[in-house]
Amino acid sequence: MSAEIRLADALERVKPSATIAVTTKAAELKSAGHDVIGLGAGEPDFDTPDNIKEAAIRAIREGKTKYTPADGLPELKQAICGKFLRENGLTYKPSQVHVAPGGKPVIYNALVATLNPGDEVIVPAPYWVSYPEMVLMAGGEPVIAPCGPNTQYKLTPDALEAAITPRTRWIILNSPSNPTGAAYTKAELRGLADVLLRHPQVWILTDDMYEHLVYDGFEYWTIAQVEPALYDRTLTMNGVSKAYAMTGWRIGYAAGPEKLIKAMGKVISQTTSNPSSISQYAAIEALNGPQDFLEPRRKVYQERRDMVVAGLNKCEGLHCPTPEGAFYVYPSCAGVIGKTAPSGKVIENDEDFATELLETEKVAVVFGAAFGMSPAFRVSYATSTEALTQALIRIERFCAALK
Ligand SMILES: Cc1ncc(COP(=O)(O)O)c(C=O)c1O
């Protein structure tokens, strides 16, 4: 007889990650012998550069294989301060820096360190799947601010103002965005900053993970740089996962006010402790070493984005805007809702669309409901040009077959 497991109330409200579920389902179909093209995962297909790998190998050989300070090595914190100054014009001291095993736990540690029951966190939608769920796990209340295609999926000052209440503790900004690729211009951030200046109880968590992936000469800005008066209540978060193709190494970081960083340090010291010492040495090399590989990779992503946007816009019933950055596009599939697939299944929503597409044409995408905005879906173009070409042929064929 097995005993019934009782789960935490907070966890009962949390959904599993839809992006991980799609990736797992695609991998299962693949291992069962199907020719699946996965456009679900948000992971660079490029390899980690050799100089970064060598730094890790050196760290192992030199026996740098022990515990480090829980929220990061002093040398890594110094490298992170260097990065913020060099790339964002932001001055931080190492005591203002938090390092964790990936960007994900950085955000979670910040929320756990600051939220009390009933505290609200504004999450613009479409959102990265983990934000609302991490807010819930930390005991807070996500307040979803819908940002539709009319505003290029971006939060406007009016929408921000309308979402703020006396209980608002944080607004989460993510530019360029997962899932839409939309990035905020300096002027757009200025507009949001003006609203935030009027609400001193609201802190800003800016997730700048895709900073290096912007296209067509887009000029990247982060909010503390645009409005220095917000510096004292902004947590500027970033990581090596995407730009440096280091998803498996698990290093994310953030900089912000010392008191907040100290509180986050308390959380990490009693939970995961430090990220792998070896990965930290690799991250030092990533941030301090040559950056010249970034530009050719960025160019490849831009070419793929252009190809994917053009290909999707040829599909009957789809409409795909051209985003400024990241490696995602977020086409609307409003034009196929209500149609019937060859299997006889009526496409009632974006989840049906993604499921039928995977089953019929073996192309994995993530449905928009997972990101809080329907009917749409997310395509990750962090995959080879050949795979993307083939996937676009299949998606076009699938849409043409819907009646
Ligand atoms: C917007 C955004 N923030 C944070 C992360 C987390 O990155 P990491 O793999 O370093 O935890 C991701 C990863 O998908 C992301 O898309």
Short mmCIF file of C-alpha atoms and ligand atoms in Angstrom, two decimals:
data_model
loop_
_atom_site.label_atom_id
_atom_site.label_comp_id
_atom_site.label_asym_id
_atom_site.label_seq_id
_atom_site.Cartn_x
_atom_site.Cartn_y
_atom_site.Cartn_z
CA MET A 1 0.00 0.00 0.00
CA SER A 2 1.46 3.36 -0.94
CA ALA A 3 0.99 6.41 1.23
CA GLU A 4 -0.64 9.43 -0.42
CA ILE A 5 1.83 12.27 -1.00
CA ARG A 6 0.49 15.64 0.09
CA LEU A 7 1.84 18.49 -2.00
CA ALA A 8 2.44 22.05 -0.93
CA ASP A 9 -0.53 24.34 -1.60
CA ALA A 10 1.80 26.79 -3.40
CA LEU A 11 2.96 24.01 -5.74
CA GLU A 12 -0.62 22.92 -6.51
CA ARG A 13 -1.08 26.27 -8.26
CA VAL A 14 2.04 25.85 -10.38
CA LYS A 15 2.03 24.48 -13.94
CA PRO A 16 4.90 22.36 -15.25
CA SER A 17 7.05 24.05 -17.91
CA ALA A 18 5.31 23.74 -21.31
CA THR A 19 8.56 24.39 -23.17
CA ILE A 20 10.30 21.51 -21.42
CA ALA A 21 7.20 19.32 -22.03
CA VAL A 22 7.30 20.02 -25.79
CA THR A 23 11.04 19.34 -25.95
CA THR A 24 10.56 16.06 -24.08
CA LYS A 25 7.67 14.97 -26.34
CA ALA A 26 9.72 15.79 -29.47
CA ALA A 27 12.66 13.79 -28.07
CA GLU A 28 10.37 10.81 -27.37
CA LEU A 29 8.99 10.84 -30.93
CA LYS A 30 12.54 11.11 -32.26
CA SER A 31 13.77 8.16 -30.23
CA ALA A 32 10.76 6.17 -31.49
CA GLY A 33 12.20 6.65 -34.99
CA HIS A 34 10.18 9.68 -36.20
CA ASP A 35 11.85 12.42 -38.21
CA VAL A 36 11.04 15.26 -35.80
CA ILE A 37 12.22 18.85 -36.21
CA GLY A 38 12.33 20.53 -32.82
CA LEU A 39 11.64 24.25 -32.84
CA GLY A 40 10.59 24.15 -29.21
CA ALA A 41 13.81 24.50 -27.26
CA GLY A 42 15.35 27.87 -26.43
CA GLU A 43 18.88 26.64 -26.74
CA PRO A 44 21.67 27.77 -29.10
CA ASP A 45 22.75 25.09 -31.57
CA PHE A 46 26.27 26.57 -31.48
CA ASP A 47 28.91 25.03 -29.26
CA THR A 48 30.56 26.73 -26.26
CA PRO A 49 33.71 28.47 -27.61
CA ASP A 50 36.97 26.56 -27.10
CA ASN A 51 38.70 29.18 -24.93
CA ILE A 52 35.83 28.87 -22.43
CA LYS A 53 36.04 25.06 -22.44
CA GLU A 54 39.82 25.29 -21.94
CA ALA A 55 39.35 27.56 -18.92
CA ALA A 56 37.12 24.91 -17.37
CA ILE A 57 39.60 22.13 -18.11
CA ARG A 58 42.35 24.23 -16.54
CA ALA A 59 40.22 24.78 -13.44
CA ILE A 60 39.78 21.02 -13.06
CA ARG A 61 43.53 20.35 -13.55
CA GLU A 62 44.43 23.03 -11.02
CA GLY A 63 42.10 21.47 -8.46
CA LYS A 64 39.64 24.36 -8.37
CA THR A 65 37.00 21.81 -7.58
CA LYS A 66 35.87 22.82 -4.10
CA TYR A 67 33.05 24.87 -2.62
CA THR A 68 33.17 28.56 -3.48
CA PRO A 69 31.35 31.38 -1.70
CA ALA A 70 27.64 30.50 -2.06
CA ASP A 71 26.73 33.40 -4.34
CA GLY A 72 29.85 33.29 -6.50
CA LEU A 73 33.64 33.61 -6.67
CA PRO A 74 35.06 37.09 -6.07
CA GLU A 75 36.91 36.88 -9.44
CA LEU A 76 33.65 36.10 -11.24
CA LYS A 77 31.83 38.93 -9.46
CA GLN A 78 34.64 41.22 -10.57
CA ALA A 79 34.27 40.01 -14.17
CA ILE A 80 30.51 40.65 -13.97
CA CYS A 81 31.11 44.20 -12.70
CA GLY A 82 33.46 44.64 -15.67
CA LYS A 83 30.77 43.43 -18.06
CA PHE A 84 28.12 45.79 -16.67
CA LEU A 85 30.45 48.76 -16.91
CA ARG A 86 31.76 47.90 -20.38
CA GLU A 87 28.50 46.95 -22.03
CA ASN A 88 25.83 48.83 -20.08
CA GLY A 89 27.61 51.80 -18.52
CA LEU A 90 26.46 50.58 -15.08
CA THR A 91 28.78 50.74 -12.07
CA TYR A 92 28.42 47.94 -9.52
CA LYS A 93 30.66 46.68 -6.73
CA PRO A 94 31.23 42.92 -6.30
CA SER A 95 29.09 43.14 -3.12
CA GLN A 96 26.17 44.09 -5.39
CA VAL A 97 26.45 40.90 -7.47
CA HIS A 98 24.68 37.54 -7.10
CA VAL A 99 25.71 34.43 -9.05
CA ALA A 100 23.52 31.30 -9.16
CA PRO A 101 23.22 28.02 -11.13
CA GLY A 102 21.53 29.69 -14.14
CA GLY A 103 19.42 32.74 -14.77
CA LYS A 104 16.36 30.87 -13.53
CA PRO A 105 17.50 30.53 -9.90
CA VAL A 106 18.71 34.15 -9.88
CA ILE A 107 15.13 35.26 -10.51
CA TYR A 108 13.70 32.73 -8.08
CA ASN A 109 16.13 33.76 -5.33
CA ALA A 110 15.16 37.42 -5.79
CA LEU A 111 11.45 36.60 -5.54
CA VAL A 112 11.83 34.28 -2.54
CA ALA A 113 13.94 36.91 -0.80
CA THR A 114 11.35 39.67 -1.21
CA LEU A 115 7.77 38.41 -1.56
CA ASN A 116 5.20 38.09 1.20
CA PRO A 117 1.74 36.53 0.76
CA GLY A 118 -0.45 38.81 -1.35
CA ASP A 119 2.46 40.77 -2.83
CA GLU A 120 1.94 41.38 -6.53
CA VAL A 121 4.39 41.02 -9.39
CA ILE A 122 3.48 42.50 -12.76
CA VAL A 123 4.27 40.12 -15.59
CA PRO A 124 3.70 41.47 -19.11
CA ALA A 125 2.23 38.81 -21.45
CA PRO A 126 3.36 37.07 -23.59
CA TYR A 127 5.77 36.09 -20.83
CA TRP A 128 8.56 33.59 -20.36
CA VAL A 129 6.78 30.54 -18.94
CA SER A 130 8.64 30.54 -15.64
CA TYR A 131 7.87 34.06 -14.36
CA PRO A 132 4.29 33.60 -13.10
CA GLU A 133 5.04 30.14 -11.75
CA MET A 134 8.12 31.32 -9.83
CA VAL A 135 6.07 34.19 -8.37
CA LEU A 136 3.47 31.65 -7.19
CA MET A 137 6.11 29.34 -5.69
CA ALA A 138 7.58 32.30 -3.84
CA GLY A 139 4.13 33.00 -2.35
CA GLY A 140 3.28 36.07 -4.44
CA GLU A 141 0.54 36.88 -6.94
CA PRO A 142 1.38 37.30 -10.61
CA VAL A 143 -0.57 40.17 -12.20
CA ILE A 144 -0.62 39.58 -15.93
CA ALA A 145 -0.50 42.69 -18.13
CA PRO A 146 -1.54 41.68 -21.66
CA CYS A 147 0.57 43.23 -24.44
CA GLY A 148 -0.88 42.29 -27.81
CA PRO A 149 0.41 42.49 -31.37
CA ASN A 150 -0.88 46.09 -31.66
CA THR A 151 1.94 47.25 -29.37
CA GLN A 152 4.43 44.74 -30.86
CA TYR A 153 3.91 42.64 -27.71
CA LYS A 154 5.43 45.40 -25.57
CA LEU A 155 4.18 46.97 -22.37
CA THR A 156 3.04 50.58 -22.79
CA PRO A 157 3.26 53.21 -20.04
CA ASP A 158 -0.57 53.25 -19.79
CA ALA A 159 -0.77 49.47 -19.42
CA LEU A 160 1.94 49.59 -16.75
CA GLU A 161 0.17 52.37 -14.86
CA ALA A 162 -3.09 50.39 -14.97
CA ALA A 163 -1.44 47.25 -13.56
CA ILE A 164 0.19 48.94 -10.55
CA THR A 165 -1.57 48.68 -7.17
CA PRO A 166 -0.41 49.46 -3.63
CA ARG A 167 0.55 45.74 -3.38
CA THR A 168 2.86 45.78 -6.39
CA ARG A 169 6.39 44.79 -5.37
CA TRP A 170 8.00 44.05 -8.74
CA ILE A 171 7.59 44.50 -12.46
CA ILE A 172 9.45 41.94 -14.57
CA LEU A 173 10.82 43.29 -17.83
CA ASN A 174 12.38 41.00 -20.42
CA SER A 175 14.05 42.53 -23.44
CA PRO A 176 14.60 41.00 -25.95
CA SER A 177 11.69 38.81 -24.99
CA ASN A 178 11.23 35.12 -24.76
CA PRO A 179 8.78 34.24 -26.43
CA THR A 180 8.23 37.16 -28.85
CA GLY A 181 11.73 38.47 -29.56
CA ALA A 182 10.43 42.02 -28.99
CA ALA A 183 12.98 44.45 -27.52
CA TYR A 184 12.38 47.86 -25.95
CA THR A 185 13.98 50.94 -27.49
CA LYS A 186 15.53 53.58 -25.27
CA ALA A 187 12.46 55.80 -25.80
CA GLU A 188 10.09 52.97 -24.84
CA LEU A 189 12.06 52.30 -21.65
CA ARG A 190 12.01 56.05 -20.93
CA GLY A 191 8.20 55.95 -21.05
CA LEU A 192 8.05 53.02 -18.61
CA ALA A 193 10.65 54.65 -16.35
CA ASP A 194 8.52 57.80 -16.09
CA VAL A 195 5.63 55.72 -14.74
CA LEU A 196 7.91 53.83 -12.34
CA LEU A 197 9.35 57.06 -10.95
CA ARG A 198 5.83 57.86 -9.72
CA HIS A 199 5.55 54.52 -7.84
CA PRO A 200 8.52 54.15 -5.49
CA GLN A 201 7.18 50.89 -3.99
CA VAL A 202 7.68 49.06 -7.31
CA TRP A 203 11.02 47.36 -7.94
CA ILE A 204 12.22 46.40 -11.39
CA LEU A 205 13.59 43.00 -12.31
CA THR A 206 15.01 43.26 -15.79
CA ASP A 207 15.89 39.98 -17.49
CA ASP A 208 18.50 40.88 -20.09
CA MET A 209 19.40 37.31 -21.02
CA TYR A 210 19.17 37.95 -24.80
CA GLU A 211 20.99 41.30 -24.74
CA HIS A 212 23.57 40.26 -27.34
CA LEU A 213 21.01 38.93 -29.79
CA VAL A 214 19.58 42.05 -31.43
CA TYR A 215 19.25 42.71 -35.15
CA ASP A 216 19.14 45.37 -37.86
CA GLY A 217 21.40 47.69 -35.85
CA PHE A 218 19.03 47.78 -32.86
CA GLU A 219 20.63 49.72 -30.01
CA TYR A 220 20.37 47.82 -26.74
CA TRP A 221 19.49 49.63 -23.47
CA THR A 222 18.65 48.35 -20.01
CA ILE A 223 16.38 50.38 -17.73
CA ALA A 224 18.85 51.36 -14.97
CA GLN A 225 21.02 52.86 -17.70
CA VAL A 226 18.11 54.82 -19.19
CA GLU A 227 16.97 56.18 -15.81
CA PRO A 228 19.72 56.29 -13.16
CA ALA A 229 17.13 57.27 -10.53
CA LEU A 230 15.82 53.69 -10.78
CA TYR A 231 19.25 52.13 -10.12
CA ASP A 232 18.52 51.74 -6.39
CA ARG A 233 15.46 49.57 -7.02
CA THR A 234 16.48 47.65 -10.11
CA LEU A 235 17.85 44.13 -10.26
CA THR A 236 19.67 43.81 -13.59
CA MET A 237 19.81 40.13 -14.46
CA ASN A 238 21.78 38.37 -17.16
CA GLY A 239 23.72 35.17 -17.75
CA VAL A 240 26.06 33.27 -20.02
CA SER A 241 23.55 30.63 -21.17
CA LYS A 242 22.34 32.13 -24.44
CA ALA A 243 24.99 34.54 -25.81
CA TYR A 244 27.91 32.26 -24.92
CA ALA A 245 26.07 29.01 -25.78
CA MET A 246 26.54 27.74 -22.22
CA THR A 247 23.06 26.47 -21.26
CA GLY A 248 24.40 23.31 -19.64
CA TRP A 249 27.03 25.06 -17.54
CA ARG A 250 24.39 26.74 -15.35
CA ILE A 251 25.65 30.23 -14.59
CA GLY A 252 23.35 33.23 -14.25
CA TYR A 253 23.94 36.49 -12.45
CA ALA A 254 22.39 39.78 -11.39
CA ALA A 255 23.45 43.08 -9.87
CA GLY A 256 21.42 45.37 -7.69
CA PRO A 257 21.18 47.09 -4.32
CA GLU A 258 23.43 45.55 -1.64
CA LYS A 259 20.58 44.83 0.77
CA LEU A 260 18.70 42.80 -1.83
CA ILE A 261 21.87 40.96 -2.93
CA LYS A 262 22.60 40.09 0.69
CA ALA A 263 19.09 38.69 1.13
CA MET A 264 19.46 36.63 -2.06
CA GLY A 265 22.79 35.39 -0.71
CA LYS A 266 20.98 34.12 2.36
CA VAL A 267 18.53 32.19 0.14
CA ILE A 268 21.25 30.55 -1.98
CA SER A 269 23.42 29.73 1.05
CA GLN A 270 20.59 27.71 2.56
CA THR A 271 19.45 26.04 -0.67
CA THR A 272 21.65 25.17 -3.66
CA SER A 273 24.89 26.78 -2.43
CA ASN A 274 27.37 27.79 -5.11
CA PRO A 275 27.05 26.97 -8.80
CA SER A 276 29.72 24.52 -10.01
CA SER A 277 33.19 25.96 -9.36
CA ILE A 278 34.31 24.76 -12.80
CA SER A 279 31.46 26.55 -14.55
CA GLN A 280 32.31 29.71 -12.65
CA TYR A 281 35.87 29.64 -13.98
CA ALA A 282 34.47 29.09 -17.47
CA ALA A 283 32.15 32.08 -17.01
CA ILE A 284 35.09 34.29 -15.99
CA GLU A 285 36.73 33.42 -19.31
CA ALA A 286 33.44 34.01 -21.17
CA LEU A 287 33.10 37.52 -19.76
CA ASN A 288 36.78 38.55 -19.74
CA GLY A 289 37.98 36.66 -22.83
CA PRO A 290 37.61 37.48 -26.54
CA GLN A 291 34.12 38.50 -27.60
CA ASP A 292 34.71 38.34 -31.34
CA PHE A 293 32.69 35.15 -31.94
CA LEU A 294 29.49 36.93 -30.84
CA GLU A 295 29.12 39.03 -33.98
CA PRO A 296 29.27 36.23 -36.60
CA ARG A 297 26.82 34.18 -34.53
CA ARG A 298 24.50 37.17 -34.21
CA LYS A 299 24.56 37.55 -37.99
CA VAL A 300 23.62 33.91 -38.47
CA TYR A 301 20.66 34.33 -36.10
CA GLN A 302 19.54 37.44 -37.98
CA GLU A 303 19.59 35.57 -41.31
CA ARG A 304 17.59 32.75 -39.78
CA ARG A 305 15.07 35.19 -38.29
CA ASP A 306 14.53 36.79 -41.70
CA MET A 307 14.11 33.42 -43.33
CA VAL A 308 11.67 32.17 -40.68
CA VAL A 309 9.55 35.34 -40.69
CA ALA A 310 9.32 35.25 -44.50
CA GLY A 311 8.53 31.53 -44.52
CA LEU A 312 5.82 31.75 -41.86
CA ASN A 313 4.17 34.71 -43.57
CA LYS A 314 3.74 32.53 -46.68
CA CYS A 315 1.62 30.07 -44.67
CA GLU A 316 -2.14 30.35 -45.02
CA GLY A 317 -3.71 31.65 -41.83
CA LEU A 318 -0.47 32.67 -40.09
CA HIS A 319 0.84 36.15 -39.50
CA CYS A 320 4.37 36.67 -38.18
CA PRO A 321 5.75 40.04 -37.02
CA THR A 322 9.50 40.76 -37.36
CA PRO A 323 10.98 41.04 -33.86
CA GLU A 324 14.09 42.97 -32.85
CA GLY A 325 15.95 40.19 -31.06
CA ALA A 326 16.37 36.87 -29.19
CA PHE A 327 16.00 33.69 -31.26
CA TYR A 328 12.23 33.42 -31.25
CA VAL A 329 9.32 34.54 -33.37
CA TYR A 330 5.72 34.56 -32.22
CA PRO A 331 3.32 34.19 -35.15
CA SER A 332 -0.42 34.56 -34.70
CA CYS A 333 -2.44 31.54 -35.83
CA ALA A 334 -5.82 33.29 -35.57
CA GLY A 335 -6.43 32.53 -39.26
CA VAL A 336 -6.47 28.75 -38.77
CA ILE A 337 -8.72 28.59 -35.71
CA GLY A 338 -11.96 26.78 -36.60
CA LYS A 339 -10.43 24.93 -39.55
CA THR A 340 -10.29 21.14 -39.75
CA ALA A 341 -7.09 19.10 -40.05
CA PRO A 342 -6.86 16.09 -42.43
CA SER A 343 -7.16 13.89 -39.32
CA GLY A 344 -10.68 15.30 -38.83
CA LYS A 345 -9.66 17.26 -35.77
CA VAL A 346 -11.00 20.82 -35.57
CA ILE A 347 -8.30 23.32 -34.57
CA GLU A 348 -10.02 25.09 -31.69
CA ASN A 349 -7.03 26.80 -30.13
CA ASP A 350 -3.26 27.18 -30.40
CA GLU A 351 -2.60 24.05 -28.36
CA ASP A 352 -4.60 22.03 -30.94
CA PHE A 353 -2.57 23.69 -33.70
CA ALA A 354 0.76 22.74 -32.09
CA THR A 355 -0.39 19.20 -31.28
CA GLU A 356 -1.68 18.53 -34.81
CA LEU A 357 1.45 20.06 -36.34
CA LEU A 358 3.63 17.76 -34.27
CA GLU A 359 1.55 14.68 -34.97
CA THR A 360 1.00 15.30 -38.68
CA GLU A 361 4.21 16.97 -39.83
CA LYS A 362 6.52 16.17 -36.89
CA VAL A 363 7.43 19.81 -36.22
CA ALA A 364 7.57 20.81 -32.56
CA VAL A 365 6.58 24.37 -31.60
CA VAL A 366 5.23 25.70 -28.30
CA PHE A 367 1.59 26.88 -28.20
CA GLY A 368 0.89 30.48 -27.17
CA ALA A 369 -1.38 29.73 -24.21
CA ALA A 370 1.75 28.60 -22.34
CA PHE A 371 3.06 32.18 -22.66
CA GLY A 372 -0.24 33.83 -21.74
CA MET A 373 -1.27 35.10 -25.20
CA SER A 374 -3.36 33.24 -27.76
CA PRO A 375 -3.87 32.26 -30.51
CA ALA A 376 -0.21 32.14 -31.40
CA PHE A 377 2.82 29.90 -31.09
CA ARG A 378 6.53 30.25 -30.47
CA VAL A 379 9.15 29.15 -32.95
CA SER A 380 12.76 28.96 -31.79
CA TYR A 381 15.15 29.46 -34.68
CA ALA A 382 18.20 28.45 -32.65
CA THR A 383 18.61 25.49 -34.95
CA SER A 384 20.35 24.77 -38.24
CA THR A 385 19.32 26.58 -41.42
CA GLU A 386 18.69 23.18 -43.07
CA ALA A 387 16.32 22.11 -40.30
CA LEU A 388 14.53 25.46 -40.46
CA THR A 389 14.13 25.21 -44.25
CA GLN A 390 12.60 21.76 -43.92
CA ALA A 391 10.37 22.85 -41.01
CA LEU A 392 9.00 25.80 -43.00
CA ILE A 393 8.08 23.48 -45.90
CA ARG A 394 6.23 21.23 -43.48
CA ILE A 395 4.42 24.09 -41.69
CA GLU A 396 3.31 25.56 -45.03
CA ARG A 397 2.05 22.15 -46.16
CA PHE A 398 0.24 21.67 -42.85
CA CYS A 399 -1.52 25.04 -43.05
CA ALA A 400 -2.47 24.47 -46.70
CA ALA A 401 -4.10 21.16 -45.77
CA LEU A 402 -6.39 22.75 -43.16
CA LYS A 403 -9.91 23.18 -44.51
C1 LIG B 1 14.02 35.10 -20.72
C2 LIG B 1 14.83 34.05 -20.04
N1 LIG B 1 15.31 34.29 -18.83
C3 LIG B 1 16.03 33.37 -18.16
C4 LIG B 1 16.28 32.15 -18.72
C5 LIG B 1 17.03 31.13 -17.90
O1 LIG B 1 18.28 30.88 -18.31
P1 LIG B 1 19.18 29.77 -17.61
O2 LIG B 1 19.22 28.62 -18.55
O3 LIG B 1 20.50 30.44 -17.42
O4 LIG B 1 18.55 29.41 -16.30
C6 LIG B 1 15.78 31.84 -19.98
C7 LIG B 1 15.99 30.49 -20.55
O5 LIG B 1 15.26 30.01 -21.35
C8 LIG B 1 15.04 32.81 -20.66
O6 LIG B 1 14.53 32.57 -21.87
#
